[in-house]
Coordinates of N, CA and C in Angstrom, one line a residue:
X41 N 193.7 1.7 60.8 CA 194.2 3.0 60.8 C 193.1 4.1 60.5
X42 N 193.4 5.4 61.0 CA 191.9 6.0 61.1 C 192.3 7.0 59.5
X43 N 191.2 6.8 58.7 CA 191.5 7.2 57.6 C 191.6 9.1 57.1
X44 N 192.3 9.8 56.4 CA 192.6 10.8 56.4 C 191.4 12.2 56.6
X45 N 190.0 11.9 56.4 CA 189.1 12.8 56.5 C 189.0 12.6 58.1
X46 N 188.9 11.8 58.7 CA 189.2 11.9 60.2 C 190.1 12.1 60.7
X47 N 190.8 11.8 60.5 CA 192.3 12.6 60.7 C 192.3 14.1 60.5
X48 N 191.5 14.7 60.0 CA 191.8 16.2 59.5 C 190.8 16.6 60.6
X49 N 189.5 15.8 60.9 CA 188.6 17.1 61.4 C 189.1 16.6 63.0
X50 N 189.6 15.8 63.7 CA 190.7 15.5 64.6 C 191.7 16.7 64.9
X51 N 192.2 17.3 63.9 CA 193.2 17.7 63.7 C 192.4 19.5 64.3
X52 N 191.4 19.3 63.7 CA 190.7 20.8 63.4 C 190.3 20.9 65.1
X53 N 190.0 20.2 65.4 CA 188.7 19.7 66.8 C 190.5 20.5 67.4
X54 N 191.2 19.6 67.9 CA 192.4 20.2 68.9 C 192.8 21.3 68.9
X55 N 192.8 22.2 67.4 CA 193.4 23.0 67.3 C 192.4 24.3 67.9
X56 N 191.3 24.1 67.3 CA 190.2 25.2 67.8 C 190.2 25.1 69.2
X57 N 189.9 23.9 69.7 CA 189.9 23.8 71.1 C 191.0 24.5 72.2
X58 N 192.2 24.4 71.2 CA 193.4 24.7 71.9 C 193.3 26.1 72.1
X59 N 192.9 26.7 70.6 CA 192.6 27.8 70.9 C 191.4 28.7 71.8
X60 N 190.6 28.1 71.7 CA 189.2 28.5 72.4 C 189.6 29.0 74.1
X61 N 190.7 27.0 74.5 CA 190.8 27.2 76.1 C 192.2 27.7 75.9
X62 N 193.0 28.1 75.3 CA 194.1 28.8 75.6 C 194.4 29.6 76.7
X63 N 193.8 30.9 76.6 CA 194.2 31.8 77.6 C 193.5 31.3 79.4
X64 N 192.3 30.9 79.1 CA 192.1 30.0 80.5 C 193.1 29.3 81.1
X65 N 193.8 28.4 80.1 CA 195.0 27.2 80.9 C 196.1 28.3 81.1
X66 N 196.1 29.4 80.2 CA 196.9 30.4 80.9 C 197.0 31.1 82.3
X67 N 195.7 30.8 82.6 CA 195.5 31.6 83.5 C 195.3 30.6 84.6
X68 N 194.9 29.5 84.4 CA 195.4 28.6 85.3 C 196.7 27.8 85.8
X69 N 197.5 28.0 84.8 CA 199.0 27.8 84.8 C 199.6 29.2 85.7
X70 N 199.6 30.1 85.6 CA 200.0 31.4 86.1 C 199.5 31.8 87.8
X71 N 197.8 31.5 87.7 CA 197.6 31.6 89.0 C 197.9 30.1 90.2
X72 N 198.1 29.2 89.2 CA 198.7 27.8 90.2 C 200.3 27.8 90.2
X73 N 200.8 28.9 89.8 CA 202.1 28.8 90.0 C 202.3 30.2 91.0
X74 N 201.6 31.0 91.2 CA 201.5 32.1 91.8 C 201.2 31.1 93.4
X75 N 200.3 30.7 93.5 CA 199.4 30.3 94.7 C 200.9 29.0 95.2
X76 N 201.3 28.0 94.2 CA 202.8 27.5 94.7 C 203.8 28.3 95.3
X77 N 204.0 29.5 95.2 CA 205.5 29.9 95.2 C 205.0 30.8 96.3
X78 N 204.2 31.3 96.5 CA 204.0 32.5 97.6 C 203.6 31.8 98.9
X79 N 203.8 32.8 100.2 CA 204.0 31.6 101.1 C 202.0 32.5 101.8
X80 N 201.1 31.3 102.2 CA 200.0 31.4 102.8 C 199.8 32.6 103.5
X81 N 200.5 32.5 104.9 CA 200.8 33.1 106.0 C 200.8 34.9 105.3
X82 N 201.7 34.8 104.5 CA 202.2 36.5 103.9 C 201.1 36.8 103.3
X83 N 200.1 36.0 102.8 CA 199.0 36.6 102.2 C 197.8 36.6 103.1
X84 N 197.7 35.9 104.3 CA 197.0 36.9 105.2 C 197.3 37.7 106.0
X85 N 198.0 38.1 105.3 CA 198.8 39.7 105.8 C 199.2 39.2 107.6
X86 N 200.1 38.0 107.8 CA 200.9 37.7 109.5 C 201.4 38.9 109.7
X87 N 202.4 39.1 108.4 CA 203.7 39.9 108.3 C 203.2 41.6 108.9
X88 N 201.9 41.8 108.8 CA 201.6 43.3 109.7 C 201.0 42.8 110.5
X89 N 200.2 41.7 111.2 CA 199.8 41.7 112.6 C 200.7 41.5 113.7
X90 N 200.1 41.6 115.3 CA 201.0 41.7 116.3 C 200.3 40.1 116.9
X91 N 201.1 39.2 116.2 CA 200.9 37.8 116.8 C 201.4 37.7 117.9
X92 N 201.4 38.5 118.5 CA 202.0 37.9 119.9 C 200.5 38.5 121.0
X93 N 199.9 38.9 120.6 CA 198.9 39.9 121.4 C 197.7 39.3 121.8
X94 N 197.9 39.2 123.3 CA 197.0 38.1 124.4 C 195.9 38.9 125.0
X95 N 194.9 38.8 125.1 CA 193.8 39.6 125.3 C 193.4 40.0 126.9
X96 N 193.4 41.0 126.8 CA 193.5 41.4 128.1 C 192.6 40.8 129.1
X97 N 192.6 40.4 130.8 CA 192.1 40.0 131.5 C 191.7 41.1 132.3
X98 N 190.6 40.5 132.2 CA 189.5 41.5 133.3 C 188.6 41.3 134.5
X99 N 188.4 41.9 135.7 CA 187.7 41.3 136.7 C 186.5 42.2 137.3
X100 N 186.0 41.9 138.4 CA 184.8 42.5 138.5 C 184.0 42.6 137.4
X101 N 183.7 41.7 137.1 CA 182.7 41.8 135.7 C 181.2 41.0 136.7
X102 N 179.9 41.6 136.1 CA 179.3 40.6 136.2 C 178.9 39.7 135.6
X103 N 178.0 38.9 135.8 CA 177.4 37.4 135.3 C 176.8 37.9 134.3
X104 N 176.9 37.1 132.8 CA 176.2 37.3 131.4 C 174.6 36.8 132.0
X105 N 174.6 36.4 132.9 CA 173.2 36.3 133.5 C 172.1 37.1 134.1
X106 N 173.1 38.1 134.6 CA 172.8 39.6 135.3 C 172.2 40.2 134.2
X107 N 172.4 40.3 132.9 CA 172.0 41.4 132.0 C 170.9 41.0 131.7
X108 N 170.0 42.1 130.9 CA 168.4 41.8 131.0 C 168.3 42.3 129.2
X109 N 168.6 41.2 128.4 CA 168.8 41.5 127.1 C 167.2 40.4 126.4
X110 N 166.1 39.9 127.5 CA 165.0 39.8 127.0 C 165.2 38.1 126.1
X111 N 166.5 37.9 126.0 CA 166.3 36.8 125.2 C 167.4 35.6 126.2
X112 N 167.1 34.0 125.8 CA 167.7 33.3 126.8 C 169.2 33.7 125.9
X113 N 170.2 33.5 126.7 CA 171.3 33.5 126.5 C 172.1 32.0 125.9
X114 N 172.7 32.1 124.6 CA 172.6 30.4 123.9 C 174.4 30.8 123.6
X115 N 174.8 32.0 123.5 CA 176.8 32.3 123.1 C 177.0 33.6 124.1
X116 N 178.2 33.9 124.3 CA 178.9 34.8 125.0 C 180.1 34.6 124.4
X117 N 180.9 35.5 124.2 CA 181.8 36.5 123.5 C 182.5 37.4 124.1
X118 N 183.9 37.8 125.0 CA 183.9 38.8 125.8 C 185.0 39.7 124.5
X119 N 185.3 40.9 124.6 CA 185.8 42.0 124.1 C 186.3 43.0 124.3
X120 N 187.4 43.2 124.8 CA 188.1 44.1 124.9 C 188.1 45.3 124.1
X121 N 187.4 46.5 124.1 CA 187.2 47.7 123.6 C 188.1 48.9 124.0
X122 N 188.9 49.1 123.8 CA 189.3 50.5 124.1 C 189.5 50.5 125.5
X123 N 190.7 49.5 126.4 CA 190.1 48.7 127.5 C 189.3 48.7 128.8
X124 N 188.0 48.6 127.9 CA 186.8 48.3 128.5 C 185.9 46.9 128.1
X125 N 185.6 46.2 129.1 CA 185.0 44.5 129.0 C 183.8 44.7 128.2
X126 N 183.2 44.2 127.0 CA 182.4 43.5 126.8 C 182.1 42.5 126.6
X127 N 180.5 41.8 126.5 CA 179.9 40.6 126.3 C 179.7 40.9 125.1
X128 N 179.5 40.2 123.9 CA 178.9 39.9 122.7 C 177.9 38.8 123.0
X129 N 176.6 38.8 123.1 CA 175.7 37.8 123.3 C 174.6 37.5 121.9
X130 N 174.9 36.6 122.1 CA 174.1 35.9 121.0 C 174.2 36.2 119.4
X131 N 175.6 36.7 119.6 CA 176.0 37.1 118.4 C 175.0 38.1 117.8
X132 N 174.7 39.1 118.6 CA 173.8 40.2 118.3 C 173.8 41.5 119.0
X133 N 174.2 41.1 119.8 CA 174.5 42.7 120.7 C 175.5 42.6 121.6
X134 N 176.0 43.8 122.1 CA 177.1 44.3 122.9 C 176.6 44.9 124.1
X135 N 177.2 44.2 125.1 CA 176.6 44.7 126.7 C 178.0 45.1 127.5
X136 N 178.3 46.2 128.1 CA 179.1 46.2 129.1 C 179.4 45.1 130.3
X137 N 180.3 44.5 130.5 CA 180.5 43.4 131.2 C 180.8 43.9 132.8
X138 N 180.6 45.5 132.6 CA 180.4 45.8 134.2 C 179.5 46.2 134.5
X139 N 178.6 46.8 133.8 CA 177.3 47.4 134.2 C 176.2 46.3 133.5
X140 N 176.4 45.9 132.7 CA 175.4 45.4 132.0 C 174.6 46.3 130.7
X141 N 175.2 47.8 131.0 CA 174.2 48.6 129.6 C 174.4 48.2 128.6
X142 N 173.5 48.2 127.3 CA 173.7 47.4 126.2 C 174.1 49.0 125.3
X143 N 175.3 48.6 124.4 CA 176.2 49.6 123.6 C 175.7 49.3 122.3
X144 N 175.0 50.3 121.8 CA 174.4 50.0 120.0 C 175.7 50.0 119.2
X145 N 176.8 51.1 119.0 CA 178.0 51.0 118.2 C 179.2 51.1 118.7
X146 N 180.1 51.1 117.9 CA 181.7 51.1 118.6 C 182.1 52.7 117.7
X147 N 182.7 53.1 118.1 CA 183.2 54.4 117.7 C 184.3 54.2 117.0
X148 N 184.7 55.4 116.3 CA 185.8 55.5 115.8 C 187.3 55.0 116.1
X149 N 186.9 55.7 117.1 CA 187.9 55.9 118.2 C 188.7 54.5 118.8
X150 N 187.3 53.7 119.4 CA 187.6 52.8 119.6 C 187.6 51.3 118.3
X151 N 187.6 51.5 117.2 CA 187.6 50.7 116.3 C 189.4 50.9 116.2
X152 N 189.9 51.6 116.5 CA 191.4 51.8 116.5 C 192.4 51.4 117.2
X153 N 191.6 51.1 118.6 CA 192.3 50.9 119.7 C 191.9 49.8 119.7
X154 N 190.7 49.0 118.7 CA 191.0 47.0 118.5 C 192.1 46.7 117.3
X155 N 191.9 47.9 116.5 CA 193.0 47.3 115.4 C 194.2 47.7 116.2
X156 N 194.5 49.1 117.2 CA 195.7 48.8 117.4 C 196.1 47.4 118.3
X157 N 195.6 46.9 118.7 CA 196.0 45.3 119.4 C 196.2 44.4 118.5
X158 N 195.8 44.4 117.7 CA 196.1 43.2 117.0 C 197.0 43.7 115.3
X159 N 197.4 44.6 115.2 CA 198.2 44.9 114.2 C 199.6 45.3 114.9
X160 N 200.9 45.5 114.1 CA 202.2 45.4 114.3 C 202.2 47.4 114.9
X161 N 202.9 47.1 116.1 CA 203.3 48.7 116.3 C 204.1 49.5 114.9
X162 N 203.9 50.9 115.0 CA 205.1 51.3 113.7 C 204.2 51.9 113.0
X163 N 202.9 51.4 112.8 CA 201.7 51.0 111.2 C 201.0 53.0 111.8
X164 N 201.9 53.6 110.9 CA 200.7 54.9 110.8 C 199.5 54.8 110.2
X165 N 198.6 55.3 110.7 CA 196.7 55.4 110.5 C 197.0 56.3 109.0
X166 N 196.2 56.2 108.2 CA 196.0 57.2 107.4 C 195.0 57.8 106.8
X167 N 194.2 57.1 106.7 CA 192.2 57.3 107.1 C 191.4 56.0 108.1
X168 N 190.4 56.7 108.5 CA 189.3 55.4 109.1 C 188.3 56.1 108.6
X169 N 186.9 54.9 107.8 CA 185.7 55.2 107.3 C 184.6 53.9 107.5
X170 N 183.6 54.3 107.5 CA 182.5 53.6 107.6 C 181.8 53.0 106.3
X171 N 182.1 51.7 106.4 CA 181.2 50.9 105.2 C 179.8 50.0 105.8
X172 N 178.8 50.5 104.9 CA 177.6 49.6 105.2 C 177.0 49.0 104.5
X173 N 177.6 48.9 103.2 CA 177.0 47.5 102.4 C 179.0 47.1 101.3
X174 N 178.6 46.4 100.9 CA 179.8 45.7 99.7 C 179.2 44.9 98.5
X175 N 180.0 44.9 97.6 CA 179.4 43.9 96.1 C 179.9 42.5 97.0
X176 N 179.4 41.4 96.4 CA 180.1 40.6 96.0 C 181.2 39.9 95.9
X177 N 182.1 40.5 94.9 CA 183.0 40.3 94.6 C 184.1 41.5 95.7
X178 N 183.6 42.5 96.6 CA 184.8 43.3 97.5 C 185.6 42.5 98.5
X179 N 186.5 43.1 98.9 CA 187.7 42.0 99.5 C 187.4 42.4 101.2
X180 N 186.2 42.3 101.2 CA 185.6 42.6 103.1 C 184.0 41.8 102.7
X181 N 184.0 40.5 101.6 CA 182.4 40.2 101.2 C 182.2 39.6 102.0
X182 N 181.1 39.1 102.7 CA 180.5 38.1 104.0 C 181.1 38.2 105.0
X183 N 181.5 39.1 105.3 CA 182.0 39.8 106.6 C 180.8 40.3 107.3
X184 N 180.9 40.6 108.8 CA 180.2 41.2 109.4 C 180.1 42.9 108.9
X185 N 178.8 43.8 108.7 CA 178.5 44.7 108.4 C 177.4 45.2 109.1
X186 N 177.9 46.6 109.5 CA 179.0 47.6 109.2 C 180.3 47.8 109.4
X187 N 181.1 48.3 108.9 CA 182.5 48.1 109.3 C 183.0 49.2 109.2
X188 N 184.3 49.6 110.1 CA 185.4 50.9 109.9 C 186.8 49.7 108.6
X189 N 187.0 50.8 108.1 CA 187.6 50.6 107.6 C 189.2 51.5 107.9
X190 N 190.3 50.4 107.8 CA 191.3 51.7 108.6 C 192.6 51.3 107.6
X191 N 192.6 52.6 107.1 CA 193.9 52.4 106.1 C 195.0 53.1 106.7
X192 N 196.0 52.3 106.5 CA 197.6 52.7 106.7 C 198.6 53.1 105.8
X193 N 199.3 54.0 106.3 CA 200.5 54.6 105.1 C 201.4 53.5 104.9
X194 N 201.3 52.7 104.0 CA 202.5 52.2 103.4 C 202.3 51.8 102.0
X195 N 203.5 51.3 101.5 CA 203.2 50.6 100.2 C 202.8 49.9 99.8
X196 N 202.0 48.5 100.6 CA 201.0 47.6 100.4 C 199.6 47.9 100.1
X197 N 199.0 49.3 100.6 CA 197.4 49.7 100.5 C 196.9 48.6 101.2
X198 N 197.6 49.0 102.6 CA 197.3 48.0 103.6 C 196.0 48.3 104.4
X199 N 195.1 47.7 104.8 CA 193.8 48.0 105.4 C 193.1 46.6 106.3
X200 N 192.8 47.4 107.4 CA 191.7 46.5 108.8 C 190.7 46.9 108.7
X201 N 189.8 46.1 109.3 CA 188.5 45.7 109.0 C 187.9 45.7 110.6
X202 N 187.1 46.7 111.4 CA 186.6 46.6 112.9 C 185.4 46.2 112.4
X203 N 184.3 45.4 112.9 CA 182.8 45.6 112.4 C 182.5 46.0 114.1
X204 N 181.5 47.0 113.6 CA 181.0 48.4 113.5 C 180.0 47.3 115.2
X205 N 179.6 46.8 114.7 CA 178.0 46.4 115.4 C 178.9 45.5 117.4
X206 N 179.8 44.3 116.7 CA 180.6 43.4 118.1 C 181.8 44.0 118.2
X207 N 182.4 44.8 117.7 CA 183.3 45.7 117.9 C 185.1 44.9 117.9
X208 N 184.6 44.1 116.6 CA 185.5 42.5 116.5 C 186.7 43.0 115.4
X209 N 188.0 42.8 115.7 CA 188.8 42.7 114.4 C 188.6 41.9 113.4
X210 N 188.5 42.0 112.0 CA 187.9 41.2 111.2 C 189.2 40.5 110.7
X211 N 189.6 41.3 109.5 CA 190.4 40.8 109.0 C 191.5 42.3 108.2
X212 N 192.6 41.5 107.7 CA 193.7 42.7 107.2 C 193.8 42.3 105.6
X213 N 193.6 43.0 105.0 CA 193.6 43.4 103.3 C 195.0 44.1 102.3
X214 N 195.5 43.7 101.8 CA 196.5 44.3 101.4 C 196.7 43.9 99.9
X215 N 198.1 44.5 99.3 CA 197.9 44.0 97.8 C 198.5 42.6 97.4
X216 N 198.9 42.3 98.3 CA 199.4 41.0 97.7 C 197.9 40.1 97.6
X217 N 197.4 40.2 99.0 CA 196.3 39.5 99.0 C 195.3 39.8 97.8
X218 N 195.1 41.3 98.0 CA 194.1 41.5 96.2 C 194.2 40.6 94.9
X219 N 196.1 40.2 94.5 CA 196.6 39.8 93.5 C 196.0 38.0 93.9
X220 N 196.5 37.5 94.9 CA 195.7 36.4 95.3 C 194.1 36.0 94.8
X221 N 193.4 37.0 95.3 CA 191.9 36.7 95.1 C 191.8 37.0 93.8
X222 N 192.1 38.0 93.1 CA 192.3 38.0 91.4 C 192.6 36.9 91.1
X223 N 193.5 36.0 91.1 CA 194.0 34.5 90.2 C 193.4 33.7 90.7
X224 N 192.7 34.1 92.4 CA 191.5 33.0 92.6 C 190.5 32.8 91.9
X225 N 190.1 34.1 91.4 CA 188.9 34.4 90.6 C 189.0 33.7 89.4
X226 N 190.2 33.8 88.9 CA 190.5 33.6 87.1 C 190.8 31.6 87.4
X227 N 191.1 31.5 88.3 CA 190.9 29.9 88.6 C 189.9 28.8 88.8
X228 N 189.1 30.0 89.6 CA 187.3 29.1 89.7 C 186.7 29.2 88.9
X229 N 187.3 30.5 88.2 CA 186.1 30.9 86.6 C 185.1 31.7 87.8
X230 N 184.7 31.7 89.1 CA 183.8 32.8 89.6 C 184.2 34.0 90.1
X231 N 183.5 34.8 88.3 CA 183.5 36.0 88.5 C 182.4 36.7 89.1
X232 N 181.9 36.3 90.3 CA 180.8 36.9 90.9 C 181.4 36.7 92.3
X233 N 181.3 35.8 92.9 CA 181.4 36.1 94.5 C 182.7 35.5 94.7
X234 N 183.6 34.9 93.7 CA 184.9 35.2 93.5 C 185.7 32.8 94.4
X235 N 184.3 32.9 95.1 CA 185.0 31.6 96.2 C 184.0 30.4 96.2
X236 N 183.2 30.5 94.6 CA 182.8 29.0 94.5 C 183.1 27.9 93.4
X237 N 183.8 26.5 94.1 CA 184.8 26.5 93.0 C 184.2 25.1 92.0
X238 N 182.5 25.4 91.9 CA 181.3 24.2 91.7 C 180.6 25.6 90.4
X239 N 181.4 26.3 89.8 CA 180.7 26.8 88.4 C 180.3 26.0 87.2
X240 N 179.1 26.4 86.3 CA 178.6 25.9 85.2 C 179.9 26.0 84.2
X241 N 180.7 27.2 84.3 CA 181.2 27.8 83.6 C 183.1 26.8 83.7
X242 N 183.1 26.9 84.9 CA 184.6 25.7 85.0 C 184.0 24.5 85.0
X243 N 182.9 24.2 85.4 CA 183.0 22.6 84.7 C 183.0 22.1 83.4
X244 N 183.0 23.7 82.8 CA 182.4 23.3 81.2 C 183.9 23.6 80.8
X245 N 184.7 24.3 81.1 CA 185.8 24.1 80.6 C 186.6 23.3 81.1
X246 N 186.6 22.6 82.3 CA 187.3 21.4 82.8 C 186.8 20.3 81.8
X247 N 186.0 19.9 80.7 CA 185.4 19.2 80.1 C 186.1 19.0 78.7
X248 N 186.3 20.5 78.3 CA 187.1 21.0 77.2 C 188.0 20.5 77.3
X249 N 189.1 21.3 78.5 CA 190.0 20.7 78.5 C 190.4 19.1 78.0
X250 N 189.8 18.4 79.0 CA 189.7 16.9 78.8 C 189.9 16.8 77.5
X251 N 188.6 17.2 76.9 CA 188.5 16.5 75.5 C 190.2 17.1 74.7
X252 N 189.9 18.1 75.1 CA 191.2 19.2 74.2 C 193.1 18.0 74.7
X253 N 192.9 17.4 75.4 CA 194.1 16.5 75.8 C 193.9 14.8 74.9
X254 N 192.9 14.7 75.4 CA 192.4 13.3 74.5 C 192.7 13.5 73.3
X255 N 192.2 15.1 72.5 CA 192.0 14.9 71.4 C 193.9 14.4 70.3
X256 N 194.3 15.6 71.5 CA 196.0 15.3 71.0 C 196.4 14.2 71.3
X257 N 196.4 13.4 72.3 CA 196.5 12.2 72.3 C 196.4 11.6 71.1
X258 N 195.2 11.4 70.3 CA 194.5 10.3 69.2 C 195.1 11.6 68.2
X259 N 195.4 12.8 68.2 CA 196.2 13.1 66.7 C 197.4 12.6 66.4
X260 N 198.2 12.5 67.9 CA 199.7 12.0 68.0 C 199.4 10.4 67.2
X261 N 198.7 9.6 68.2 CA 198.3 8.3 67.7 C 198.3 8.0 66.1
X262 N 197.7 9.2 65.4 CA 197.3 8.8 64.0 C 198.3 9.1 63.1
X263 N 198.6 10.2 63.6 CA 200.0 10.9 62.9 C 201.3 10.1 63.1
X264 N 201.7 9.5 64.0 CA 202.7 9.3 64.6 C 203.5 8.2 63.5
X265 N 204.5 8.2 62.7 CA 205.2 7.3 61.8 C 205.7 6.3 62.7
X266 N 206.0 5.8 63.7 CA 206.6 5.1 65.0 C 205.2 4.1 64.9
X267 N 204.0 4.9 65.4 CA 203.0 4.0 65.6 C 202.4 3.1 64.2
X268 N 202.9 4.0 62.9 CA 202.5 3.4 61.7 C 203.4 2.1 61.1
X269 N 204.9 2.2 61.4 CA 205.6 1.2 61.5 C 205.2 -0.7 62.1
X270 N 204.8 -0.2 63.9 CA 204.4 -0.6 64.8 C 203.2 -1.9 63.4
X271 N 202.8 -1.3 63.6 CA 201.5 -1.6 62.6 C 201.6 -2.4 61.6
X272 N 202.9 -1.9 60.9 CA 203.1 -2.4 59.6 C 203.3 -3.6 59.7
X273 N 204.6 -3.5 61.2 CA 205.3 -5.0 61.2 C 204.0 -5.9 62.0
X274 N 203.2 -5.5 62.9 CA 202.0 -7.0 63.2 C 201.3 -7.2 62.2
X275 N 200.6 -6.2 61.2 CA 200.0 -6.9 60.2 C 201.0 -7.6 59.1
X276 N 202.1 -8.1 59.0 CA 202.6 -9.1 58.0 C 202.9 -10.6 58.8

């Protein structure tokens, strides 16, 4: 039987521990019950796009061959702009798919008439702006850049993403999704780019943890009058 001074600093070890990782298992308990209960789909915002929306077909176009962009051609990309055909080639530039001229940006204008294709009719505009750089941790990170940014009137602080350069819908931002990447953050423990889930910082408390469950384990064990019994009756 493990004698009383071990038993005490046993006792001390779980309890600090419990406290130390407390509010983390809190926060892992809350954000893994958040991420159970909500449905995927709703949090990449389906519920405001226009899933049904097939990309227009176009003809007379010429050959990605025809264009004189100096470099061999290794991808092609076509894109519907404001409906007018482009090529995306080489994941670097934009060429008219009827003339061949090569298009440095997409406009305002037309950054709206890609989000209006692929978002839900209904969705009033209520600003569009130009972003050219982001932290880290922003909810447009490793995305292509530059981007319009196109906010809508509703009560989500709903927002599309055009990038500026292939003239591509990116992606839709809203607050449920915010709340999402918040409990993702508080889940990985990365509080920097928010989506790597190989931290110094959660391995070291996935470790705690451990110990902090073991440790109760072996207090139950020592403490336990059941297991002292147990004991009594093999040793006679």
């Amino acid at each position: 039987m493990v004698n009383r001074k071990t038993a005490i600093k046993i006792r001390k070890t779980h309890r600090y521990l419990g406290l130390f990782l407390g509010i983390q298992f809190l926060f892992w308990t809350i954000s893994g019950m958040y991420f159970s209960w909500t449905n995927i789909d709703d949090i990449h915002g389906d519920q405001f796009r226009n899933l049904d929306y097939v990309p227009k077909a176009f003809d007379n176009l010429i050959s990605p061959s025809e264009i004189d962009n100096n470099q061999s051609i290794r991808t092609v990309e076509i894109r519907d702009i404001n409906n007018e055909p482009y090529y995306w080639i080489n994941n670097h530039k934009l060429y008219s798919a009827k003339t061949g001229e090569a298009k440095k940006d997409i406009s305002e204008e037309e950054a709206l008439s890609v989000a209006k294709n692929y978002m839900k009719e209904g969705l009033k505009v209520a600003n569009i702006e130009k972003i050219t750089k982001v932290d880290d941790y922003h909810e447009y990170r490793e995305k292509l850049l530059p981007a319009y940014v196109i906010s809508y009137d509703t009560n989500e602080a709903l927002k599309a993403y055009v990038s500026v350069t292939d003239g591509k819908f990116q992606t839709v931002r809203h607050r449920a999704w915010r709340w999402f990447d918040f409990l993702w953050m508080t889940h990985t423990m990365d509080y920097d780019t928010r989506d790597n889930f190989n931290t110094i910082v959660l391995r070291a408390f996935s470790l705690l943890g451990l110990i902090t469950v073991l440790s109760g384990f072996l207090l139950w064990y020592t403490s336990s009058p059941t297991i002292r019994k147990v004991k009594k009756k093999i040793s006679k």
